[in-house]
Coordinates of C-alpha atoms in Angstrom, one line a residue:
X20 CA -11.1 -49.4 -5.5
X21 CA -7.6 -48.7 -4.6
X22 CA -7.2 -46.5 -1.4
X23 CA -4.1 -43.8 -1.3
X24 CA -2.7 -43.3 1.4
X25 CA -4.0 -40.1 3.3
X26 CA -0.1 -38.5 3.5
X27 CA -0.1 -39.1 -0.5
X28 CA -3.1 -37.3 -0.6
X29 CA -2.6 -34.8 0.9
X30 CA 0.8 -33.7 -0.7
X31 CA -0.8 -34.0 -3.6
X32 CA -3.7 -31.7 -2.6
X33 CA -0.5 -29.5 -1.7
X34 CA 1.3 -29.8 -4.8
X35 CA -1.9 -28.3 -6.7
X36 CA -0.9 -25.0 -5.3
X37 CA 2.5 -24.9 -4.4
X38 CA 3.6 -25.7 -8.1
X39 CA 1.7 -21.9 -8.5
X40 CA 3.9 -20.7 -6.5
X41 CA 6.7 -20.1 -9.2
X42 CA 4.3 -17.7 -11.3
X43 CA 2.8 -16.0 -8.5
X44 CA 5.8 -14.8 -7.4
X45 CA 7.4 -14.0 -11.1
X46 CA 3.9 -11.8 -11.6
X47 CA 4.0 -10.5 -8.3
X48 CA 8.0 -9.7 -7.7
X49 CA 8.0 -6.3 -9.9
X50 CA 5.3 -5.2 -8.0
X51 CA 6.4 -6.3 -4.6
X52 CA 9.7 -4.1 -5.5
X53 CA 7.4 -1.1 -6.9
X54 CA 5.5 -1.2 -4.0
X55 CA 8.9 -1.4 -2.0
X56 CA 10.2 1.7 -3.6
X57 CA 7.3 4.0 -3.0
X58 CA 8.0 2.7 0.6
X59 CA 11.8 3.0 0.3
X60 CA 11.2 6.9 -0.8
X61 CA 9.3 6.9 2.9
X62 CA 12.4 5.1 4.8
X63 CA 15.6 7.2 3.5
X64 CA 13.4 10.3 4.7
X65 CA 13.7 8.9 7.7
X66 CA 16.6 8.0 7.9
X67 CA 18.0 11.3 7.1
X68 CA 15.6 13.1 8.8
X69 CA 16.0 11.0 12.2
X70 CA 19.6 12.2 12.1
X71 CA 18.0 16.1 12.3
X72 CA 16.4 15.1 16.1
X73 CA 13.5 13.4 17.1
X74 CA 11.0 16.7 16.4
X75 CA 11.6 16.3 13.1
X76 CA 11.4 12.9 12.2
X77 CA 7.9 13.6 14.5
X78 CA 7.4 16.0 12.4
X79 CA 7.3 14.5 8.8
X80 CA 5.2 11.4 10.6
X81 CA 2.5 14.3 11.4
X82 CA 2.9 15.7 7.8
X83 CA 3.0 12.2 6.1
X84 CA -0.1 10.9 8.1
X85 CA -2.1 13.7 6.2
X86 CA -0.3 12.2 3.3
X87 CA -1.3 8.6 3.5
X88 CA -5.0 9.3 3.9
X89 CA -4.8 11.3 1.0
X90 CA -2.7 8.3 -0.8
X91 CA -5.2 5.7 0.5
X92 CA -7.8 6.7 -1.4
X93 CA -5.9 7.7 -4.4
X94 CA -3.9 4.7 -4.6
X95 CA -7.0 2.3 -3.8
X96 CA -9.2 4.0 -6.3
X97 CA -6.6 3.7 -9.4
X98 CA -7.1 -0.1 -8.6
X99 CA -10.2 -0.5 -10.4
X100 CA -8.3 -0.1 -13.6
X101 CA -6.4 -3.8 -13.0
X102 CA -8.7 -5.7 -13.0
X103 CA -10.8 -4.2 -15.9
X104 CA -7.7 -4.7 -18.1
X105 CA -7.0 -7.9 -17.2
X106 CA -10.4 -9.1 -18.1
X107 CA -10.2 -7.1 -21.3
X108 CA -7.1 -8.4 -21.9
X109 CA -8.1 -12.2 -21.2
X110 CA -11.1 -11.6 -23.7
X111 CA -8.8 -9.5 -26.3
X112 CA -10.8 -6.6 -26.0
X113 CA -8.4 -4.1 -27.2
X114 CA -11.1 -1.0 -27.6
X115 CA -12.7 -2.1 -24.3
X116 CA -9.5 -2.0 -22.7
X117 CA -8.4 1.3 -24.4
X118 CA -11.3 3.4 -23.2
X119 CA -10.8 2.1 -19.5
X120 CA -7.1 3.2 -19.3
X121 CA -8.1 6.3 -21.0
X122 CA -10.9 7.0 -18.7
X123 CA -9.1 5.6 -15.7
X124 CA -6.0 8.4 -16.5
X125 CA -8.6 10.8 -16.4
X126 CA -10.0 10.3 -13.5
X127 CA -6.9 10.3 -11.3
X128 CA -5.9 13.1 -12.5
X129 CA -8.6 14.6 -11.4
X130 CA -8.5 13.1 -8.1
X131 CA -4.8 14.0 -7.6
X132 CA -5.7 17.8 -7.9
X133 CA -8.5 17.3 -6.0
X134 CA -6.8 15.8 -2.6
X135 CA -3.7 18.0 -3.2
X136 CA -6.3 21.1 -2.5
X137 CA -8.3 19.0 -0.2
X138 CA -5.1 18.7 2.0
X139 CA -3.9 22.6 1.5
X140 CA -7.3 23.2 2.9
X141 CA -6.9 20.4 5.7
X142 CA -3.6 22.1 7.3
X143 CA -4.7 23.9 10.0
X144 CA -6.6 21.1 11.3
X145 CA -2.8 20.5 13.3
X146 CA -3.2 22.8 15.4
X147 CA -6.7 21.4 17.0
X148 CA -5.1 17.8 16.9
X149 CA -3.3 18.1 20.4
X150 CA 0.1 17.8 19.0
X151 CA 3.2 19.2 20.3
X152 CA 3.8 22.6 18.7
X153 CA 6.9 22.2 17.5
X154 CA 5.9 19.5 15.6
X155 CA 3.4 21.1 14.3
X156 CA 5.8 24.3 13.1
X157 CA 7.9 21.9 11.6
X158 CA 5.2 19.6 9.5
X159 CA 3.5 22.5 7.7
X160 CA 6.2 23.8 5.4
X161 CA 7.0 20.5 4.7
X162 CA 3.6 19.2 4.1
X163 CA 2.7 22.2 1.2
X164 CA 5.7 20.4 -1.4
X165 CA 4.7 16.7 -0.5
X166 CA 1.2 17.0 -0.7
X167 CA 1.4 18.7 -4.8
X168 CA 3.7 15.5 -5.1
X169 CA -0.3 13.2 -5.0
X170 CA -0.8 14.7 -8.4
X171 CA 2.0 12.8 -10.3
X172 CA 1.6 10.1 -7.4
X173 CA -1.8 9.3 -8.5
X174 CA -1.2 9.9 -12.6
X175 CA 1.7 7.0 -11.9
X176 CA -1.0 4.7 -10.1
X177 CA -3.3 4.9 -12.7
X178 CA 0.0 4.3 -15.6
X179 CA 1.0 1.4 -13.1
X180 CA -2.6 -0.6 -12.6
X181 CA -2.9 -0.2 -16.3
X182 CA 0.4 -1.8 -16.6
X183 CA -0.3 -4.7 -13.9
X184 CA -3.2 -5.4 -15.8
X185 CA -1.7 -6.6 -19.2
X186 CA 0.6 -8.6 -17.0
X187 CA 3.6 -5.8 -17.6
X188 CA 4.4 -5.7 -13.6
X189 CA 8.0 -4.9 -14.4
X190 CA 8.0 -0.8 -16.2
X191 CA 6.6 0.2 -13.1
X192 CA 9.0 -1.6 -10.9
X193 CA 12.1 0.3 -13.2
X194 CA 10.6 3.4 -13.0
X195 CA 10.2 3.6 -9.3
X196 CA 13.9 2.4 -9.1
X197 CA 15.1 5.3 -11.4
X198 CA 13.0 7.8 -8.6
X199 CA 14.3 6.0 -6.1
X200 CA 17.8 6.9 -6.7
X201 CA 16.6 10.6 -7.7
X202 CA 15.3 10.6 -4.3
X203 CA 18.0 9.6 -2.4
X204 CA 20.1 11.9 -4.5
X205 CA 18.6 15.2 -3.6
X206 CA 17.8 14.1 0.1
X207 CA 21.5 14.4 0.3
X208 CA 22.2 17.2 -1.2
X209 CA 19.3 19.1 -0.1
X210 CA 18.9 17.9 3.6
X211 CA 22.0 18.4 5.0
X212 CA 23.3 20.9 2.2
X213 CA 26.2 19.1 0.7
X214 CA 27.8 20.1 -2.8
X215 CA 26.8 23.4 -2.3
X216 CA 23.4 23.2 -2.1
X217 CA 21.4 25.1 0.6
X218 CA 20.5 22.6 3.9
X219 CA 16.9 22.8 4.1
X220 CA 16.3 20.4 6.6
X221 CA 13.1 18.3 6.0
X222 CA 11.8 20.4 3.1
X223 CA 14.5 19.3 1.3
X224 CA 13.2 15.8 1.6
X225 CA 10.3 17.2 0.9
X226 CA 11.4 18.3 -2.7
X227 CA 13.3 15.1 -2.8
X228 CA 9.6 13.5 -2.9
X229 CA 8.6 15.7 -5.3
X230 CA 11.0 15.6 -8.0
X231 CA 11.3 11.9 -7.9
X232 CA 7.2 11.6 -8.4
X233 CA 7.5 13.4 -11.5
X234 CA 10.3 11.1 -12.4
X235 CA 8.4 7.9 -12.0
X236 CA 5.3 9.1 -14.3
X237 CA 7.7 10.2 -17.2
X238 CA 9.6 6.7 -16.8
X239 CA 7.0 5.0 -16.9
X240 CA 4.7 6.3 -19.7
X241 CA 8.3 6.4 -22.0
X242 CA 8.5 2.4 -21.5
X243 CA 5.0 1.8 -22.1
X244 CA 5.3 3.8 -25.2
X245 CA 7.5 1.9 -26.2
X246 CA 6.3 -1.8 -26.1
X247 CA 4.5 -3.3 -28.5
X248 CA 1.8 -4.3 -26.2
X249 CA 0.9 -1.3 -24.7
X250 CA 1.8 1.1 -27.1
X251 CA -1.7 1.2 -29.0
X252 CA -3.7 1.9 -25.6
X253 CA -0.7 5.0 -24.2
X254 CA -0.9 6.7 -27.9
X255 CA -3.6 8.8 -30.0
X256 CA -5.6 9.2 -26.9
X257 CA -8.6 11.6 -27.3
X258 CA -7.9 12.7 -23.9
X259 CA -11.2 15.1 -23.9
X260 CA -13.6 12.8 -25.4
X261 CA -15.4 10.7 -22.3
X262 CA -17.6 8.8 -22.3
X263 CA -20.4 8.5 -18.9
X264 CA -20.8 4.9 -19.3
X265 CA -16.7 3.7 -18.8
X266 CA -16.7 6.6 -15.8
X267 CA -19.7 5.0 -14.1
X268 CA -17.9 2.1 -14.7
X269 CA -14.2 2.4 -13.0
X270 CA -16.2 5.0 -10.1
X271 CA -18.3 1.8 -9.4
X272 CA -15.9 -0.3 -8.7
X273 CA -13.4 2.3 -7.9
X274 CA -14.7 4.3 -5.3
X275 CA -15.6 1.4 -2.6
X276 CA -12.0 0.4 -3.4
X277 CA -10.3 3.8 -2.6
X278 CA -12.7 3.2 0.8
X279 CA -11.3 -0.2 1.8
X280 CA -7.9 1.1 1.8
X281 CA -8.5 4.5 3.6
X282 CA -10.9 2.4 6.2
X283 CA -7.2 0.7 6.8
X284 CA -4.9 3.9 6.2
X285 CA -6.9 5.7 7.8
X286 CA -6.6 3.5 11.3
X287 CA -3.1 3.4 10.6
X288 CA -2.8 7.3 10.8
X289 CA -5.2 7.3 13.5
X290 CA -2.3 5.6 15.8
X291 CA -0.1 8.0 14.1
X292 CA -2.4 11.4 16.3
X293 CA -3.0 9.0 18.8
X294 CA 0.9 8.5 19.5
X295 CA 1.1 12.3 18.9
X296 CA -0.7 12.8 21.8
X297 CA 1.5 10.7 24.6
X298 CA 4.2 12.9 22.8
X299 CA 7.1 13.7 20.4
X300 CA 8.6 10.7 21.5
X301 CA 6.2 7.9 21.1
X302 CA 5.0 9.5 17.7
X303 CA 8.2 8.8 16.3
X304 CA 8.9 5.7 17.8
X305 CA 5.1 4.9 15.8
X306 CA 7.0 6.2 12.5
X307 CA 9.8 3.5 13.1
X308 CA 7.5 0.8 13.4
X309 CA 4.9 1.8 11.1
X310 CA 8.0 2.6 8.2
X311 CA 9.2 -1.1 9.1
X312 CA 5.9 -2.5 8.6
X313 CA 4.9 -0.8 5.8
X314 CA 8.4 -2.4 3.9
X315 CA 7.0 -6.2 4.6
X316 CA 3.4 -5.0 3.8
X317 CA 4.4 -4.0 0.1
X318 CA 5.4 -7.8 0.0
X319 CA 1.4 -8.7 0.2
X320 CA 1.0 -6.0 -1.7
X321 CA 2.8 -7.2 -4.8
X322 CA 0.8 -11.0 -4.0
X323 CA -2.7 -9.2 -3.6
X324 CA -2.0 -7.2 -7.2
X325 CA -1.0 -10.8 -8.7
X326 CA -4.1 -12.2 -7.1
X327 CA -5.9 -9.7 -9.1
X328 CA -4.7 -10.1 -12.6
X329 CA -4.9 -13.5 -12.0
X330 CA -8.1 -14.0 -10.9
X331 CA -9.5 -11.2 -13.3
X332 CA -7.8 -13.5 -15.9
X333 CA -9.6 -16.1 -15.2
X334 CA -12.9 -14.8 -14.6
X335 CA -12.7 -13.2 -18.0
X336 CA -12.2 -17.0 -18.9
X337 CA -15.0 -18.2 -16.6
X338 CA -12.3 -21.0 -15.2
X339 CA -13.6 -20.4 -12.0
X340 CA -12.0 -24.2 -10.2
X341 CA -9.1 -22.4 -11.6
X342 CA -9.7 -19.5 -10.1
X343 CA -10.0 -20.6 -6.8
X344 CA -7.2 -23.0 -7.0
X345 CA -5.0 -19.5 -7.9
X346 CA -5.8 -17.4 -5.7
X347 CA -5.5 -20.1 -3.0
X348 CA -2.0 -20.5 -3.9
X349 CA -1.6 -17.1 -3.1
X350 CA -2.9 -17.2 -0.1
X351 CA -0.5 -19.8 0.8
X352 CA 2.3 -18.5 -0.2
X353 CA 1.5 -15.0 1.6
X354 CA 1.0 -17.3 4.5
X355 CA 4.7 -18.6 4.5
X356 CA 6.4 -15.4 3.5
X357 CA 4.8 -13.4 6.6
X358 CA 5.6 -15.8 9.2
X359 CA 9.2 -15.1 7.8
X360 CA 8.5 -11.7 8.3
X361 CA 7.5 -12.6 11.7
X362 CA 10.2 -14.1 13.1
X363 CA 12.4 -11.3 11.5
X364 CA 10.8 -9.0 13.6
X365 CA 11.1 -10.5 16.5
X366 CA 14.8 -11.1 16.4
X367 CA 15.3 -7.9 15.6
X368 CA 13.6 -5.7 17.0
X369 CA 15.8 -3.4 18.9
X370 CA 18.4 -3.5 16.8
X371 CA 16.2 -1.8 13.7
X372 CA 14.9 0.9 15.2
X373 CA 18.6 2.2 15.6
X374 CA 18.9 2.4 12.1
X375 CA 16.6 5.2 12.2
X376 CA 18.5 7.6 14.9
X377 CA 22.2 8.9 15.8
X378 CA 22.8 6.6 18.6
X379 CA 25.8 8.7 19.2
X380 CA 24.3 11.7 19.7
X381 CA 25.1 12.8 23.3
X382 CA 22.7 15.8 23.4
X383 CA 19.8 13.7 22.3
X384 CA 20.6 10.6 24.0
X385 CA 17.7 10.2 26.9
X386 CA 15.3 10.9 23.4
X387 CA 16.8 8.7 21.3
X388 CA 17.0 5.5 23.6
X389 CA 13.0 5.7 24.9
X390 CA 12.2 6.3 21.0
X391 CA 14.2 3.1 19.9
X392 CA 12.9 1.4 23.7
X393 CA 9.2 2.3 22.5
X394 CA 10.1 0.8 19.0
X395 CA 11.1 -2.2 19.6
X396 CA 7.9 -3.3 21.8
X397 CA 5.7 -2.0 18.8
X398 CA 7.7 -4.6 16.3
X399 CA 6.8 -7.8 18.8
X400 CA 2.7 -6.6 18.2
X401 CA 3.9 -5.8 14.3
X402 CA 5.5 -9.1 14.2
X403 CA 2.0 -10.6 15.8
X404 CA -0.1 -9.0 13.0
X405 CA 2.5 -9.5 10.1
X406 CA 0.0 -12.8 8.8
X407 CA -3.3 -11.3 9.4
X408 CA -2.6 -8.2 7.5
X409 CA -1.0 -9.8 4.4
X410 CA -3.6 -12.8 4.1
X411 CA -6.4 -9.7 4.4
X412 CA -4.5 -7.6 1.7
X413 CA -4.0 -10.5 -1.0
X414 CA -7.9 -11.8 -0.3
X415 CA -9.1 -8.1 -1.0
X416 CA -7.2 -8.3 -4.4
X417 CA -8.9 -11.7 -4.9
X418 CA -12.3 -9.8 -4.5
X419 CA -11.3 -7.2 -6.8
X420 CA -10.4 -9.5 -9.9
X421 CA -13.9 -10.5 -9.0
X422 CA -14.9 -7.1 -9.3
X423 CA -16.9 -8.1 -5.8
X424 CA -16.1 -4.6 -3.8
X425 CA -19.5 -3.3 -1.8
X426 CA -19.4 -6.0 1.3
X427 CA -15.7 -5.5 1.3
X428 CA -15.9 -2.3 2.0
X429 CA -18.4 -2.5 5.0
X430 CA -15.8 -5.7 6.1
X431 CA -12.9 -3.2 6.2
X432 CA -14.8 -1.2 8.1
X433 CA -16.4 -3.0 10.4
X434 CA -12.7 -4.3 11.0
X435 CA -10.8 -1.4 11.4
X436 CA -13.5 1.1 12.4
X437 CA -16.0 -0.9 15.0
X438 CA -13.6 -3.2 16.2
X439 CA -9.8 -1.9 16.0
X440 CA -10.1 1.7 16.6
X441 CA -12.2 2.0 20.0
X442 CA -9.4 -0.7 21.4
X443 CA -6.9 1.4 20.2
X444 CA -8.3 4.4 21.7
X445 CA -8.5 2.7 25.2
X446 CA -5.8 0.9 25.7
X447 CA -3.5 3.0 24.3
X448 CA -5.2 6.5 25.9
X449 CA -6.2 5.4 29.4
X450 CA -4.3 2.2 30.8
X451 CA -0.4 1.4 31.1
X452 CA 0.3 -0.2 27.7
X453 CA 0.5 3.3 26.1
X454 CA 1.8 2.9 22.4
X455 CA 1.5 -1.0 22.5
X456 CA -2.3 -0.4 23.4
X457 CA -2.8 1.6 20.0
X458 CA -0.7 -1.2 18.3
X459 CA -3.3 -3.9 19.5
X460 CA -5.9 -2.4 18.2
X461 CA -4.3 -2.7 14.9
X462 CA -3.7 -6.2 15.2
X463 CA -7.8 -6.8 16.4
X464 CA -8.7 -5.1 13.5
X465 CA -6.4 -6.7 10.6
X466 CA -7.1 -9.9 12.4
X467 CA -11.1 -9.9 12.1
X468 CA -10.7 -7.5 8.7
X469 CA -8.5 -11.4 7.3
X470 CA -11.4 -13.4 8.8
X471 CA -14.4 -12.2 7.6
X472 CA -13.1 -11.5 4.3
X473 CA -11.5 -14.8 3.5
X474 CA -15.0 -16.0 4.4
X475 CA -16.7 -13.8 1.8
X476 CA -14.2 -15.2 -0.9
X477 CA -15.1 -18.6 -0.3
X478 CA -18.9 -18.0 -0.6
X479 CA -18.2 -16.2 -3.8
X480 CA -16.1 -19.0 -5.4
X481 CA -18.1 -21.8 -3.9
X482 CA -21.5 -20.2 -5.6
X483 CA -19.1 -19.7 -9.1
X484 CA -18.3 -23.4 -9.3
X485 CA -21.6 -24.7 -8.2
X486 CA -22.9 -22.6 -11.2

């Protein structure tokens, strides 16, 4: 027998997943950058905003906090449809795969209207939240445009997960570009009333938002109409004609989805009121952070929709050594990207919260420096949680390609609900460490939520290959 050495072994146990790494990330990229733009629409609001005063970049953190809980479950719902196509796709089920995307559309649709009169009904629940009024005067006007804006939000979600799911992870990434700059167009024009358009302040971002959501859905269904491969499923749809077995289908695996990600959103805007309460000041020093973070978590975002298509692939193959060995690699390579993401955050951060503010601005100064102050504390906790929160993410998209959603979502919240929230509560309500308390309790909660579900996969795949 000859022996190898153990260094030898090793790199080749390495090289079994690193030589993934190239795919993973030409799968994942588009979506990493779709993801980035939705969160890009978030950062030049505010940016423009922050130059209107601190109230008002408070104020669309209040309104947009109402938004992501809305989002959470919209978005996380619409991912039941990815890795139903990939599987369908994998097996070449072209009529299996057809009635899920038409069923899928249907059903956000009907979820967008639904939460964009769930949160009309919601508003005056501001006013009970212990937030400053002024805030509160501010967020409501702008809060009526963004929230109609879930309705083509949600249709583009369900266009986009049918998209990721043939393996097409690039339309949606083009069409989010071409709202992007639609965005930042009318946020210039409209916020601070250049080429002689009215300024309206933050409701001009608001319609900013607006206009560039309906953008992205007509983008996107134009390029899927017009590629071969998607083309069949996007045309001569008998929109009307549903069928209860497909709905009972995508709800199953689509509602505890939409839960796992609002059990997470949900603690996220949880910090948001919680901030609103020490004042205008923290709350918008959580908005920097919390924008800053959101931009590096759209990066395990893009690896956790890879994971799914990839392991849905290969489930729909029953490869499952494969499919371990995959979604390993992106596990991995999450690993490494985050603890760049890390150490960018810690070198940096007080100098990117001043990105966000007019650092010039005399009148506002005293606001402006214990904003950035507060800030730059919450990116060393951000930087802390930066791996647990995109290992969590891109295991949870492991579990969906293996359609394995139900323990998931009583992980998630467990995680964020048992554990993160009541540290949260305390430390940042009732001892010294204020905002960096509520931040804490974010990183307790991402770091078990990583933990117990990574655990979970590896039961899963170890019972798969022993069958």
């Amino acid at each position: 027998m000859v022996l190898i050495p153990l260094p030898i072994q090793n790199y080749k146990m390495l090289k079994q997943y690193t030589k993934e790494f190239r795919y993973n990330l030409k799968l994942a990229a588009p979506v990493m950058l779709g993801m980035l733009g939705h969160t890009f629409v978030g950062l030049v609001d505010n940016i423009m905003v922050g130059q209107l005063g601190t109230a008002e970049l408070a104020a669309v953190s209040l309104g947009n906090s109402f938004m992501f809980i809305a989002m959470s479950l919209g978005i996380g719902f619409s991912t039941a449809i990815t890795p139903l196509i990939a599987e369908a796709d994998a097996e070449n089920n072209f009529k299996r795969g057809k009635l899920i995307f038409k069923h899928g559309l249907f059903l956000c649709l009907a979820l967008g209207v639904s939460l964009f009169l769930l949160i009309l009904i919601a508003k005056p629940l501001m006013y009970f939240m212990k937030q400053p009024v002024e805030v509160v005067e501010l967020a409501i006007p702008y809060l009526d445009l963004v929230a109609f804006s879930l309705i083509p939000l949600i249709v583009f979600q369900a266009l986009k997960q049918f998209s990721d799911g043939l393996s097409m992870t690039k339309y949606p990434m083009y069409a989010t570009l071409v709202a992007n700059l639609v965005n930042v167009g009318l946020n210039y024009v409209l916020i601070f009333g250049k080429l002689g358009f009215p300024q309206m302040g933050i409701i001009g971002a608001a319609i900013g938002t607006l206009v560039s959501r309906f953008v992205m859905v007509v983008f996107l269904w134009v390029f899927l109409k017009n590629k071969e491969k998607s083309n069949g499923y996007v045309t001569s749809i008998k929109f009307w004609v549903l069928r209860r077995k497909e709905i009972n289908k995508i709800i199953a695996l689509g509602f505890p989805s939409a839960l796992q990600m609002f059990f997470e959103v949900a603690i996220f805007t949880a910090a948001i009121w919680l901030s609103g309460i020490l004042g205008k000041n923290p709350q918008a020093a959580n908005q920097i952070a919390l924008n800053l973070a959101s931009m590096t978590f759209m990066v395990a975002m893009g690896l956790s929709v890879a994971a799914m298509i990839r392991v849905g692939n290969q489930k729909g193959l029953q490869h499952f050594r494969d499919l371990r060995r995959i979604a390993l690699s992106i596990f991995l390579l999450t690993f490494i990207i985050e603890i760049v993401f890390a150490i960018f955050f810690i070198l940096f951060n007080e100098l990117l919260p001043q990105i966000y503010l007019d650092v010039k601005d005399v009148e506002n100064l005293t606001d402006n420096t214990e904003v950035i102050t507060i800030a730059a504390k919450l990116l060393i906790v951000a930087a802390l949680f930066q791996i647990s929160d995109g290992i969590q993410v891109t295991v949870l998209g492991a579990l969906r390609g293996l359609q394995d959603v139900k323990i998931p979502t009583l992980i998630t919240f467990i995680a964020y609900w048992i554990v993160g929230f009541p540290i949260s509560y305390y430390l940042g309500l009732h001892t010294e460490y204020k905002s960096s308390g509520i931040w804490l309790g974010l990183l307790a909660g991402l770091s078990v939520s990583a933990i117990l579900l990574y655990l979970r996969f590896k039961m899963l795949t170890k019972r798969l290959i022993r069958v």
